CSV table of C-alpha atoms in Angstrom, one decimal:
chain,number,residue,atom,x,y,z
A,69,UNK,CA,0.0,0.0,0.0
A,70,UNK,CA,3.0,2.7,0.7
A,71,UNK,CA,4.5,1.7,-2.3
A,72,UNK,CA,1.1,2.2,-4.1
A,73,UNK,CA,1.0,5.5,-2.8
A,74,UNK,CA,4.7,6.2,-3.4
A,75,UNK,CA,4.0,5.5,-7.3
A,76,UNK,CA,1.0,7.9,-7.3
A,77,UNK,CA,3.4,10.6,-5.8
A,78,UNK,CA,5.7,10.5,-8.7
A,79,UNK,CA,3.2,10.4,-11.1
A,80,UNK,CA,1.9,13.4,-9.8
A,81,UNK,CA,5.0,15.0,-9.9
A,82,UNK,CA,5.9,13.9,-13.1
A,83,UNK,CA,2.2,15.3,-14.4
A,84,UNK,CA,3.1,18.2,-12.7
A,85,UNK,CA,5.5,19.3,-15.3
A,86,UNK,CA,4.3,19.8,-19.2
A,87,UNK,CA,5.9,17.8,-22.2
A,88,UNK,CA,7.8,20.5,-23.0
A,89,UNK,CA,9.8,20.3,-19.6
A,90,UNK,CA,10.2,16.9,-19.5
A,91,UNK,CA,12.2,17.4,-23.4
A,92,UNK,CA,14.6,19.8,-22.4
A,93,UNK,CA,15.6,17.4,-19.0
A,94,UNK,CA,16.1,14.9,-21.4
A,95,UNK,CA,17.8,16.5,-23.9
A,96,UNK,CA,20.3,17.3,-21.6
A,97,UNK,CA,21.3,14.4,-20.0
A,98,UNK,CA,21.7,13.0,-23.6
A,99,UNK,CA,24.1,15.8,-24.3
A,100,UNK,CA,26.0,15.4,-21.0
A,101,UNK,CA,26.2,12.1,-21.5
A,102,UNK,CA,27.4,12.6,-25.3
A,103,UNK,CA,29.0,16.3,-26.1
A,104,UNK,CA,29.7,16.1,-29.2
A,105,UNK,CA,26.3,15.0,-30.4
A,106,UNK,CA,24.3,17.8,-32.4
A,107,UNK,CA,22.0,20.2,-30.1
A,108,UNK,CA,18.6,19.4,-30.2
A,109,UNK,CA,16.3,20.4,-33.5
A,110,UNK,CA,14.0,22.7,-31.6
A,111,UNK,CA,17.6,24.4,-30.8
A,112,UNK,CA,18.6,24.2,-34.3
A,113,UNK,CA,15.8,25.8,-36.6
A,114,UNK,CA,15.1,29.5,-36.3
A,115,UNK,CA,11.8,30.6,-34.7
A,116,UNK,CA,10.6,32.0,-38.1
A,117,UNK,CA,10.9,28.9,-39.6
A,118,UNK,CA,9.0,27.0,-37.2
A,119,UNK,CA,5.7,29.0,-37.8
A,120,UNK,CA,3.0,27.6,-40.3
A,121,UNK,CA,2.5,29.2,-43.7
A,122,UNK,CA,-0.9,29.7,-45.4
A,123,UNK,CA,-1.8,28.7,-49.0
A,124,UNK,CA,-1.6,32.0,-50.1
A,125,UNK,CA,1.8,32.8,-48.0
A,126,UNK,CA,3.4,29.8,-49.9
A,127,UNK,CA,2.3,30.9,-53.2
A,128,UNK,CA,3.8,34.2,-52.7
A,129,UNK,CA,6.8,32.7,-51.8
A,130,UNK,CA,7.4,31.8,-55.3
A,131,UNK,CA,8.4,33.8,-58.5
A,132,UNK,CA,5.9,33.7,-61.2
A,133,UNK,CA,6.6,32.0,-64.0
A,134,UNK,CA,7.8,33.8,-67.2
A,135,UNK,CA,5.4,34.1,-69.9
A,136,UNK,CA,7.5,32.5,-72.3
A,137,UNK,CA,7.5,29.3,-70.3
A,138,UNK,CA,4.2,29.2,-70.1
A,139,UNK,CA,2.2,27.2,-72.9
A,140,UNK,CA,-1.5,27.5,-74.2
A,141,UNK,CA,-3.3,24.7,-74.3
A,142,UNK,CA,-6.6,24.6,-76.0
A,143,UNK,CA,-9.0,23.0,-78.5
A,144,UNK,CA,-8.4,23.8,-82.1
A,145,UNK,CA,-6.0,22.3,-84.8
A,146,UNK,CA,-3.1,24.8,-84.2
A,147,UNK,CA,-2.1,27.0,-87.5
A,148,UNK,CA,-3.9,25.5,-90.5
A,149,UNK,CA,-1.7,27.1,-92.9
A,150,UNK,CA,1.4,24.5,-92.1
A,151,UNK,CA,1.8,20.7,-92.3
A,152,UNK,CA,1.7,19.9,-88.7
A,153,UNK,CA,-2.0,21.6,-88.6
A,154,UNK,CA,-3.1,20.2,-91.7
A,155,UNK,CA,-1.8,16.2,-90.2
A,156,UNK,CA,-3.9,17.7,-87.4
A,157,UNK,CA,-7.2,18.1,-89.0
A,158,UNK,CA,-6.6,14.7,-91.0
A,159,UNK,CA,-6.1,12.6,-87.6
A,160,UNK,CA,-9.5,15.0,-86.9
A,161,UNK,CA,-11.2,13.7,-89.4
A,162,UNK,CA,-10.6,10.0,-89.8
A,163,UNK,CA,-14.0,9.2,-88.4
A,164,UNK,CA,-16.2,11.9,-89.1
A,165,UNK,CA,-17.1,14.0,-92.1
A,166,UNK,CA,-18.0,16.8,-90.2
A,167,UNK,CA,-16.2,19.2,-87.6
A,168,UNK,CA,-19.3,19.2,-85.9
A,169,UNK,CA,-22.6,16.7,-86.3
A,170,UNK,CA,-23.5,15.5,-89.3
A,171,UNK,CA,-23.9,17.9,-91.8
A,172,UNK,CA,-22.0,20.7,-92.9
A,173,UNK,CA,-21.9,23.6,-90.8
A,174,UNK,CA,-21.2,27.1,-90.1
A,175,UNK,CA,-18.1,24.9,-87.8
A,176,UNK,CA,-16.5,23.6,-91.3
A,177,UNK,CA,-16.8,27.1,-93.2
A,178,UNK,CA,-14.6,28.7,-90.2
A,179,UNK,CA,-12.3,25.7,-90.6
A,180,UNK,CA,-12.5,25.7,-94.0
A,181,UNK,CA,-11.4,29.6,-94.2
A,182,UNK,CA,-8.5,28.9,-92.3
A,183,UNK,CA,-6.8,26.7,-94.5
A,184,UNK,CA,-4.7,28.3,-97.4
A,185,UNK,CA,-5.4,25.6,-99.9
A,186,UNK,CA,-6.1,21.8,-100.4
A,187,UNK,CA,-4.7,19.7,-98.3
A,188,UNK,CA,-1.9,17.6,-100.1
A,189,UNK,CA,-3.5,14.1,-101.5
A,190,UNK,CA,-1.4,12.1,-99.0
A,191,UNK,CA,-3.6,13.7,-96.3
A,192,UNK,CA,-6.7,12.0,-97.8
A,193,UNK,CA,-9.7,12.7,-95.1
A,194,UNK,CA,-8.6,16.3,-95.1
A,195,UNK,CA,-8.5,16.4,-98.9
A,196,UNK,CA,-12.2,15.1,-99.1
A,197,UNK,CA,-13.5,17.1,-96.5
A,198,UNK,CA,-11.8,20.3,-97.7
A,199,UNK,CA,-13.6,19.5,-101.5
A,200,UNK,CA,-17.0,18.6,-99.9
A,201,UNK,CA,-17.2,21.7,-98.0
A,202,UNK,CA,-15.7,23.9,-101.4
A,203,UNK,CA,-19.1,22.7,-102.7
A,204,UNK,CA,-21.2,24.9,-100.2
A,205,UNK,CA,-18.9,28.2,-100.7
A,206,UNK,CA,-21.5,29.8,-102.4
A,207,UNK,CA,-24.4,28.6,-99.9
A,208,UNK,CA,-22.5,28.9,-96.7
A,209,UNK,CA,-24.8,31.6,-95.3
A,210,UNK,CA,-27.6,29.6,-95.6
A,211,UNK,CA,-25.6,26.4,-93.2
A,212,UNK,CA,-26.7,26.2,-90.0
A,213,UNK,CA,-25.2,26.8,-86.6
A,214,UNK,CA,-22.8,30.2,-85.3
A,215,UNK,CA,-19.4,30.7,-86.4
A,216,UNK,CA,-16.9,30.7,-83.2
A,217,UNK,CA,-13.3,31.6,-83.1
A,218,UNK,CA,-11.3,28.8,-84.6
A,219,UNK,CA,-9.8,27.7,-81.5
A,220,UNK,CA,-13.1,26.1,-80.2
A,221,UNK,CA,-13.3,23.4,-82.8
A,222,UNK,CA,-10.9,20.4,-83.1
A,223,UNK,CA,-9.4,17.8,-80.7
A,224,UNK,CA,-8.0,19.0,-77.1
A,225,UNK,CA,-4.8,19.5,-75.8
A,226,UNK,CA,-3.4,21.4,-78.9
A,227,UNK,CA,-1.4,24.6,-79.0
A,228,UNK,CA,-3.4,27.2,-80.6
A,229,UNK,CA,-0.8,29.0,-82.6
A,230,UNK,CA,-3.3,30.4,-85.1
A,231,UNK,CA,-4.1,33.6,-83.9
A,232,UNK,CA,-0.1,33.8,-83.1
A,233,UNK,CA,1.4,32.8,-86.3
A,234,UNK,CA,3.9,35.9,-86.7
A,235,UNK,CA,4.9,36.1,-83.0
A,236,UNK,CA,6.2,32.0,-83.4
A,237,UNK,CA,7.8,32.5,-86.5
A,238,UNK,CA,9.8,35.2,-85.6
A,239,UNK,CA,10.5,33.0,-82.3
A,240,UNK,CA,11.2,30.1,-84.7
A,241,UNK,CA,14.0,32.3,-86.5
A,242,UNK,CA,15.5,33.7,-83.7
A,243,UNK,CA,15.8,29.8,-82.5
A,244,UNK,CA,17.6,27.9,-85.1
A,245,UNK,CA,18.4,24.9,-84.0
A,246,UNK,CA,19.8,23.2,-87.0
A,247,UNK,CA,22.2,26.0,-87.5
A,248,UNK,CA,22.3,29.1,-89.9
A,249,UNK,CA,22.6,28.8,-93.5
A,250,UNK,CA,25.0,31.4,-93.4
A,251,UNK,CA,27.3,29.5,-91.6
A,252,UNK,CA,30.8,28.1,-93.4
A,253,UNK,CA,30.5,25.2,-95.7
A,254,UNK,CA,33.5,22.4,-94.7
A,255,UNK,CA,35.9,21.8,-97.4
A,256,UNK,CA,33.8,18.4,-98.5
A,257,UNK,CA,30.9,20.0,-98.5
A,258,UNK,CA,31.9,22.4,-100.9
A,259,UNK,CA,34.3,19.9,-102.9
A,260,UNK,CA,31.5,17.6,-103.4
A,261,UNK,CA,28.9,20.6,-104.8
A,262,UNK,CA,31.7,21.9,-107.4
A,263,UNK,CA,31.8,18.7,-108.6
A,264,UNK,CA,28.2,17.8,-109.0
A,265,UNK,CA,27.9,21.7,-110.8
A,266,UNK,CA,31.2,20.6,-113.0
A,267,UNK,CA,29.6,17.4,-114.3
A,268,UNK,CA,26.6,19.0,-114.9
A,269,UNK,CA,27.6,22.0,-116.7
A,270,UNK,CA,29.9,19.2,-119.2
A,271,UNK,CA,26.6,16.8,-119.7
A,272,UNK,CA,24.7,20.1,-120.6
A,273,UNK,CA,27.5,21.1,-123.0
A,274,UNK,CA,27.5,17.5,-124.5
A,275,UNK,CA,23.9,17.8,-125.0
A,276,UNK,CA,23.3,18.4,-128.5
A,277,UNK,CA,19.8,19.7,-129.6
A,278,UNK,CA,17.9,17.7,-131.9
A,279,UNK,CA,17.8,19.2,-135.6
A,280,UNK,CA,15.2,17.4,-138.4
A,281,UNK,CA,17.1,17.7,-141.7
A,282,UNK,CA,15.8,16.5,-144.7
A,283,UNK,CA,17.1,15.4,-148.3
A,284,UNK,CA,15.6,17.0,-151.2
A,285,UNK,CA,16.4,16.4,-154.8
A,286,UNK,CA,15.3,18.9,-156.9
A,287,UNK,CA,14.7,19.0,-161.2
A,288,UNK,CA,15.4,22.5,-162.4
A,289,UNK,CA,14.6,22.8,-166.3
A,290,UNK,CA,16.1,25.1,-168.9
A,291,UNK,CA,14.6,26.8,-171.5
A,292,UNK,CA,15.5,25.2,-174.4
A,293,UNK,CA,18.4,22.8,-175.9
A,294,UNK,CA,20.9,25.7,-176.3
A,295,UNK,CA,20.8,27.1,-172.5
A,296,UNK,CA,23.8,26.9,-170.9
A,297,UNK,CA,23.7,24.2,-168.8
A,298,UNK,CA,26.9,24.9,-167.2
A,299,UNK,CA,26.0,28.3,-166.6
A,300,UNK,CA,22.9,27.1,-165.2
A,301,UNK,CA,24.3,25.0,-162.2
A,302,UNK,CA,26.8,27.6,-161.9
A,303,UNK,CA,23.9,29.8,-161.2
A,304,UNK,CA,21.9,27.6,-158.8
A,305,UNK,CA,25.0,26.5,-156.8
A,306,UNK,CA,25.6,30.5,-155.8
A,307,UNK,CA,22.1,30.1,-153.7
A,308,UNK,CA,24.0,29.8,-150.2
A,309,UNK,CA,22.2,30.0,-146.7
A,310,UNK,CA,22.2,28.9,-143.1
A,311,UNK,CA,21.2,25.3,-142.8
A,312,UNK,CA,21.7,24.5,-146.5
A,313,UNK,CA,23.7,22.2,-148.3
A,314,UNK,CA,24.5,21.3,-151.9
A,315,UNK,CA,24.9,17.7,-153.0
A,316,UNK,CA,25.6,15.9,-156.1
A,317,UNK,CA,24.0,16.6,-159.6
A,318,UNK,CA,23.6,14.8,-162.9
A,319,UNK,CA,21.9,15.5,-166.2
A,320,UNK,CA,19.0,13.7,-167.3
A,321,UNK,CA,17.9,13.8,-170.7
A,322,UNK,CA,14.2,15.1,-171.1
A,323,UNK,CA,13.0,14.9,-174.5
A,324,UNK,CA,13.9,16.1,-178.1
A,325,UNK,CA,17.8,17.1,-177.0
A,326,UNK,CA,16.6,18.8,-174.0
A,327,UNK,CA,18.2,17.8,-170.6
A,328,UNK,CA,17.6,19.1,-167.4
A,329,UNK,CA,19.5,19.6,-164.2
A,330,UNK,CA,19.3,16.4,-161.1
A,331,UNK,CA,20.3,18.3,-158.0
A,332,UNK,CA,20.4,17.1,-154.7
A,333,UNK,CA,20.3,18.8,-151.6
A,334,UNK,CA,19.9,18.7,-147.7
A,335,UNK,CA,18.1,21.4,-145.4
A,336,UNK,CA,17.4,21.7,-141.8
A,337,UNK,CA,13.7,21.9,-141.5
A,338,UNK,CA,13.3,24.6,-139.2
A,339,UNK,CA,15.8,26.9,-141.7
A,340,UNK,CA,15.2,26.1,-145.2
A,341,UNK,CA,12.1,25.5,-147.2
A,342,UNK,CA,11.1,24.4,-150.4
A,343,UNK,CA,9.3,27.9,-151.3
A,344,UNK,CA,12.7,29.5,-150.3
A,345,UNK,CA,14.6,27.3,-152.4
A,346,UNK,CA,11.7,27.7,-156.2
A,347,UNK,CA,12.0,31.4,-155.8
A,348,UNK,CA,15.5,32.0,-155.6
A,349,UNK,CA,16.5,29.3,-158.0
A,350,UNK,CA,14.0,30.8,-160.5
A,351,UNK,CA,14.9,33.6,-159.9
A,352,UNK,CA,17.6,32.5,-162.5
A,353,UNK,CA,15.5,33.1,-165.0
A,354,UNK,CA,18.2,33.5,-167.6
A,355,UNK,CA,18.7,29.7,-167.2
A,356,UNK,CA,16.2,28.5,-165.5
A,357,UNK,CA,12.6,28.0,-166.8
A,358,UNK,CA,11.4,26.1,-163.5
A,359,UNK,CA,12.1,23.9,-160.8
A,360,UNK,CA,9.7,21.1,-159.6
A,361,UNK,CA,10.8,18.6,-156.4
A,362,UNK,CA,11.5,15.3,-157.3
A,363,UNK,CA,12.3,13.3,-154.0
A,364,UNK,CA,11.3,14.8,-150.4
A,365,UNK,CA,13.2,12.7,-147.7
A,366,UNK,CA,13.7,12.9,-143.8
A,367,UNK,CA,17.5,11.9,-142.9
């Protein structure tokens, strides 16, 4: 029974003190017993750290972000006028005909006005659509529903970089990640384009053009027996011009002692005629009485 009451006794005592007596006793004794332990960590922190912060305290207690870092995420297809928004629209429209519902709407015509042009054919859902909807041009007052800004049609979780196509390509130009065109060309590099330009320029030089000629023997007939007959080829060999060439001749006899000049000639087709050649060869007309074409060949 005294020892009962003993026990309540320091219990009492011991209740006596609060917690935060008893810690510092303790703490203490620890670091008599082992100096070169650490203090306690009530010692340690500050008292402003110890206090609690409210939401809005911690969000003060960071920067903002810059606005640069921050990225707009929206509906829409992004800018329309570039690959990446057209592959957009396609993937859109792999299982519907429609941007919205199903039939055309005032939703398509705002899509629709957006893009520069038809979609190339490998993008084949946003080629059809783009067509089908060309069809209403004319009627798209009459379509139902109310034309929004662009950026509320499409698939989520796209950057809308419509309505900011300058601002990201000047960004895009001021980041170039692949490196400036501007900048110097290694020795291969420009070893290897000389040559490609040399062998080009000599397969170019090589290249002939391709000329029709043709072969055309020509009867020219004098006036009578007594012409000059050697005055008279004389006279029609002196015809001389760009793409012409005389051949061989031969005299064939015509009737009653008269023979007539067998002359053969070639021409380049695009130079020389057979008008060009009668008038100037009667215009002999000491000699010559007429000229008639015999043979008309392509070489």
């Amino acid at each position: 029974m005294r020892w009962a009451h003993r026990s309540c006794d320091i219990l009492r005592r011991t209740a006596g003190g609060s917690r935060h007596d008893l810690a510092p006793r303790h703490d203490k004794e620890q670091q008599a017993a082992h100096p070169e332990q650490l203090p306690p960590l009530s010692e340690q922190l500050p008292p402003e750290s110890q206090r609690v912060l409210s939401t809005d305290q911690l969000r003060a207690s960071f920067p903002p972000l810059p606005p640069s870092s921050r990225l707009v995420v929206a509906m829409g297809f992004g800018d329309l006028k570039s690959p990446t928004g057209l592959q957009v629209l396609n993937d859109y429209l792999v299982d519907k005909s429609y941007i919205e519902g199903y039939m055309p709407s005032q939703a398509d015509m705002a899509v629709f006005e957006a893009v520069s042009g038809p979609p190339p054919a490998d993008l084949c859902h946003a080629l059809h659509w783009y067509n089908h909807v060309k069809s209403y041009e004319k009627e798209k007052a009459r379509l139902p529903g109310v034309k929004k800004a662009l950026g509320k049609y499409g698939p989520s979780n796209v950057e809308d970089t419509a309505e900011s196509g300058a601002t990201d390509s000047k960004d895009d130009d001021d980041r170039d990640l692949f490196g400036s065109d501007e900048e110097e060309e290694s020795e291969e590099v420009k070893r290897l384009r000389e040559e490609h330009l040399a062998q080009y320029e000599s397969k170019k030089a090589r290249k002939q053009t391709v000329v029709t000629k043709s072969s055309i023997l020509l009867d020219v007939e004098p006036w009578d027996d007594e012409t000059d007959l050697a005055k008279l080829e004389e006279c029609v060999r002196s015809i001389q011009a760009d793409g012409f060439v005389w051949g061989s001749s031969k005299l064939v006899l015509v009737g009653s002692g008269i023979k007539k000049l067998q002359i053969q000639c070639a021409v380049e087709d695009d130079k020389v005629g057979t008008d060009m050649l009668e008038e100037q060869i009667t215009a002999c007309d000491e000699y010559v009485q007429s000229m008639d074409v015999a043979a008309f060949n392509k070489i």
